[in-house]
Amino acid sequence: MGRTPTINSTATCCFDQLNPPLIVAGEKAKTSTLDFIIRHTSGFVCAAVSDAVRAQIALPSMSGTLTDGAADDYTVAIDAVDGVGTGISAKDRAITLRRIADLSSTPATFPRPGHVLPMRARSGGILTRRRPAEAVIDLLRAAGLHEVGALSALVSVSDPHAMADAAESRSFAHAHHLTRMRRSNSGRTQVADTKCPAVVKE
């Protein structure tokens, strides 16, 4: 029987890839979760968004972005307009992520530029482009969550001047009781490690 991923506010996940990110669903983002992500990653927090979300809040592509190639499709960076300070703190970025995932949000909800950088996921998901944004959105769809997910690349523990590799992501996931995800040859996002409690259900 297939497994349906269940994501909560404390269950960030590592993708088993070259530069594995920590991720959390935008609607589940809490200050403590963003604090954990920022401490253990580059701190460059992106938000994978679907085309529907991008259209809802009118996110134009970042100037110079190559939208027809294999590169990531970044939009202008944003903050939430209400309830935040400078926009850079873990609390502020958690609020912004939850607002991006809020179906009632409009373009006026977000001043630009800001401190959360959305990344457009192509509508066909990982079967059309094998990039982090597509993998995150596919995972959120499988979990029945809104199509907004925060991600930031994990920093190496052994060399804090470099990014973590797949082997380190496995060690990090075990040390912090996270579920590690991988992408199968068919393009689907799969659970690679189900030993962590309260993250995956049958």
Short mmCIF file of C-alpha atoms in Angstrom, two decimals:
data_model
loop_
_atom_site.label_atom_id
_atom_site.label_comp_id
_atom_site.label_asym_id
_atom_site.label_seq_id
_atom_site.Cartn_x
_atom_site.Cartn_y
_atom_site.Cartn_z
CA MET A 1 0.00 0.00 0.00
CA GLY A 2 1.31 3.47 -0.86
CA ARG A 3 2.16 5.94 1.86
CA THR A 4 0.62 9.40 2.05
CA PRO A 5 3.01 11.98 3.51
CA THR A 6 1.68 13.91 6.49
CA ILE A 7 3.43 17.18 7.27
CA ASN A 8 3.04 19.10 10.51
CA SER A 9 4.64 22.27 11.83
CA THR A 10 7.58 20.47 13.44
CA ALA A 11 8.24 17.93 10.69
CA THR A 12 10.64 19.43 8.20
CA CYS A 13 11.92 16.97 5.62
CA CYS A 14 15.18 16.44 3.79
CA PHE A 15 15.20 15.53 0.11
CA ASP A 16 17.92 13.03 -0.74
CA GLN A 17 19.64 15.01 -3.50
CA LEU A 18 22.85 16.94 -4.25
CA ASN A 19 21.94 20.01 -2.16
CA PRO A 20 19.18 18.68 0.10
CA PRO A 21 16.83 21.31 1.50
CA LEU A 22 14.81 21.35 4.68
CA ILE A 23 11.16 21.98 3.90
CA VAL A 24 7.89 22.76 5.64
CA ALA A 25 4.39 23.42 4.32
CA GLY A 26 3.70 27.15 4.16
CA GLU A 27 0.42 26.84 6.05
CA LYS A 28 2.20 24.93 8.85
CA ALA A 29 5.12 27.36 9.21
CA LYS A 30 5.73 28.43 12.80
CA THR A 31 8.41 30.67 14.27
CA SER A 32 10.14 27.68 15.90
CA THR A 33 10.17 25.79 12.60
CA LEU A 34 11.65 28.71 10.67
CA ASP A 35 14.20 29.24 13.43
CA PHE A 36 15.28 25.60 13.06
CA ILE A 37 15.48 25.88 9.28
CA ILE A 38 17.43 29.14 9.34
CA ARG A 39 19.94 27.81 11.91
CA HIS A 40 20.74 24.67 9.94
CA THR A 41 20.62 25.95 6.36
CA SER A 42 21.95 28.79 4.25
CA GLY A 43 19.13 30.92 5.66
CA PHE A 44 18.06 31.75 2.12
CA VAL A 45 14.41 30.76 2.51
CA CYS A 46 12.43 30.23 -0.67
CA ALA A 47 8.76 29.42 -1.11
CA ALA A 48 7.79 26.91 -3.78
CA VAL A 49 4.45 28.02 -5.23
CA SER A 50 2.10 26.63 -7.87
CA ASP A 51 0.94 28.64 -10.87
CA ALA A 52 -2.43 29.09 -9.17
CA VAL A 53 -0.85 30.69 -6.10
CA ARG A 54 1.44 32.80 -8.23
CA ALA A 55 -1.53 34.16 -10.18
CA GLN A 56 -3.60 34.74 -7.04
CA ILE A 57 -1.05 37.12 -5.53
CA ALA A 58 0.36 38.42 -8.84
CA LEU A 59 3.99 37.39 -8.57
CA PRO A 60 6.03 38.48 -11.60
CA SER A 61 9.24 36.67 -12.47
CA MET A 62 12.43 38.15 -11.11
CA SER A 63 14.15 40.33 -13.69
CA GLY A 64 16.56 38.22 -15.73
CA THR A 65 15.04 34.85 -14.81
CA LEU A 66 15.19 32.32 -17.66
CA THR A 67 11.66 30.92 -17.44
CA ASP A 68 11.95 28.59 -20.44
CA GLY A 69 15.02 26.66 -19.32
CA ALA A 70 15.93 24.17 -16.62
CA ALA A 71 16.89 26.84 -14.08
CA ASP A 72 14.73 27.70 -11.08
CA ASP A 73 12.01 30.25 -11.85
CA TYR A 74 12.26 32.87 -9.11
CA THR A 75 9.72 35.66 -8.66
CA VAL A 76 10.13 38.97 -6.87
CA ALA A 77 10.76 38.56 -3.13
CA ILE A 78 7.91 39.47 -0.78
CA ASP A 79 6.94 40.11 2.84
CA ALA A 80 3.54 40.10 4.50
CA VAL A 81 2.18 43.61 4.86
CA ASP A 82 0.66 43.16 8.32
CA GLY A 83 2.03 41.70 11.54
CA VAL A 84 5.72 41.75 10.60
CA GLY A 85 8.68 43.96 11.50
CA THR A 86 11.57 44.19 9.07
CA GLY A 87 10.53 40.89 7.47
CA ILE A 88 13.82 39.07 8.06
CA SER A 89 13.21 37.36 11.43
CA ALA A 90 12.05 33.76 11.75
CA LYS A 91 8.74 35.05 13.11
CA ASP A 92 8.26 37.46 10.20
CA ARG A 93 9.13 34.89 7.57
CA ALA A 94 6.79 32.33 9.15
CA ILE A 95 3.97 34.88 8.98
CA THR A 96 4.78 35.64 5.34
CA LEU A 97 4.75 31.95 4.43
CA ARG A 98 1.39 31.40 6.09
CA ARG A 99 -0.01 34.42 4.26
CA ILE A 100 1.24 33.11 0.91
CA ALA A 101 -0.62 29.87 1.63
CA ASP A 102 -3.77 31.74 2.70
CA LEU A 103 -6.46 31.48 0.02
CA SER A 104 -7.81 34.91 1.00
CA SER A 105 -4.51 36.69 0.28
CA THR A 106 -4.31 39.19 -2.56
CA PRO A 107 -1.46 41.10 -4.23
CA ALA A 108 -2.00 43.89 -1.68
CA THR A 109 -1.13 41.45 1.12
CA PHE A 110 2.55 41.53 0.11
CA PRO A 111 4.84 44.55 -0.35
CA ARG A 112 7.76 43.97 -2.69
CA PRO A 113 10.66 43.44 -2.43
CA GLY A 114 10.80 41.36 0.75
CA HIS A 115 12.64 38.54 2.50
CA VAL A 116 10.89 35.37 1.25
CA LEU A 117 11.71 34.39 -2.32
CA PRO A 118 8.96 32.47 -4.16
CA MET A 119 9.90 29.87 -6.78
CA ARG A 120 7.37 28.88 -9.43
CA ALA A 121 6.75 25.16 -9.83
CA ARG A 122 5.71 24.05 -13.30
CA SER A 123 2.20 22.69 -13.54
CA GLY A 124 3.30 19.21 -14.57
CA GLY A 125 5.34 18.80 -11.41
CA ILE A 126 8.48 16.75 -11.24
CA LEU A 127 7.55 14.78 -14.33
CA THR A 128 8.14 17.95 -16.37
CA ARG A 129 11.11 19.38 -14.46
CA ARG A 130 13.17 17.69 -11.76
CA ARG A 131 13.81 20.74 -9.59
CA PRO A 132 13.21 21.43 -5.88
CA ALA A 133 10.11 23.59 -6.39
CA GLU A 134 8.33 20.87 -8.37
CA ALA A 135 9.31 18.19 -5.83
CA VAL A 136 7.98 20.26 -2.92
CA ILE A 137 4.68 21.07 -4.63
CA ASP A 138 4.18 17.42 -5.63
CA LEU A 139 4.75 16.42 -1.99
CA LEU A 140 2.27 19.01 -0.71
CA ARG A 141 -0.36 17.90 -3.21
CA ALA A 142 0.09 14.30 -2.10
CA ALA A 143 -0.36 15.42 1.51
CA GLY A 144 -3.52 17.38 0.67
CA LEU A 145 -2.00 20.74 1.65
CA HIS A 146 -1.99 24.16 0.00
CA GLU A 147 0.57 24.47 -2.78
CA VAL A 148 3.10 26.60 -0.89
CA GLY A 149 6.18 25.14 0.76
CA ALA A 150 9.26 26.73 2.34
CA LEU A 151 12.65 25.29 1.48
CA SER A 152 16.25 26.15 2.26
CA ALA A 153 19.43 24.20 1.48
CA LEU A 154 21.04 22.29 4.36
CA VAL A 155 24.56 23.38 5.38
CA SER A 156 27.25 20.77 5.95
CA VAL A 157 27.94 19.94 9.59
CA SER A 158 31.49 18.80 8.87
CA ASP A 159 32.29 21.85 6.73
CA PRO A 160 30.13 24.86 7.62
CA HIS A 161 31.47 26.68 4.55
CA ALA A 162 29.85 24.14 2.21
CA MET A 163 26.43 22.68 1.57
CA ALA A 164 25.44 19.24 2.84
CA ASP A 165 25.37 16.26 0.49
CA ALA A 166 22.93 13.35 0.39
CA ALA A 167 24.90 11.33 2.95
CA GLU A 168 24.90 14.20 5.43
CA SER A 169 21.19 14.75 4.87
CA ARG A 170 20.57 11.16 5.97
CA SER A 171 22.64 11.64 9.14
CA PHE A 172 20.97 14.97 9.86
CA ALA A 173 17.50 13.52 9.40
CA HIS A 174 18.23 10.69 11.84
CA ALA A 175 19.84 13.01 14.40
CA HIS A 176 16.87 15.40 14.39
CA HIS A 177 14.11 12.80 13.91
CA LEU A 178 13.08 14.08 10.48
CA THR A 179 11.64 12.17 7.57
CA ARG A 180 13.91 12.03 4.55
CA MET A 181 12.32 12.11 1.11
CA ARG A 182 13.59 10.95 -2.24
CA ARG A 183 12.45 11.14 -5.84
CA SER A 184 11.92 7.84 -7.64
CA ASN A 185 12.92 7.08 -11.20
CA SER A 186 9.27 7.56 -12.18
CA GLY A 187 9.48 11.14 -10.92
CA ARG A 188 7.29 10.62 -7.86
CA THR A 189 8.34 11.89 -4.46
CA GLN A 190 8.69 8.98 -2.06
CA VAL A 191 9.36 8.47 1.63
CA ALA A 192 12.90 7.20 2.00
CA ASP A 193 12.95 6.81 5.77
CA THR A 194 9.83 6.13 7.81
CA LYS A 195 11.40 5.56 11.23
CA CYS A 196 10.45 9.02 12.48
CA PRO A 197 7.18 9.18 14.46
CA ALA A 198 4.06 11.17 13.58
CA VAL A 199 5.23 12.14 10.12
CA VAL A 200 4.05 9.39 7.78
CA LYS A 201 0.76 7.51 7.85
CA GLU A 202 -0.51 4.53 5.88
#
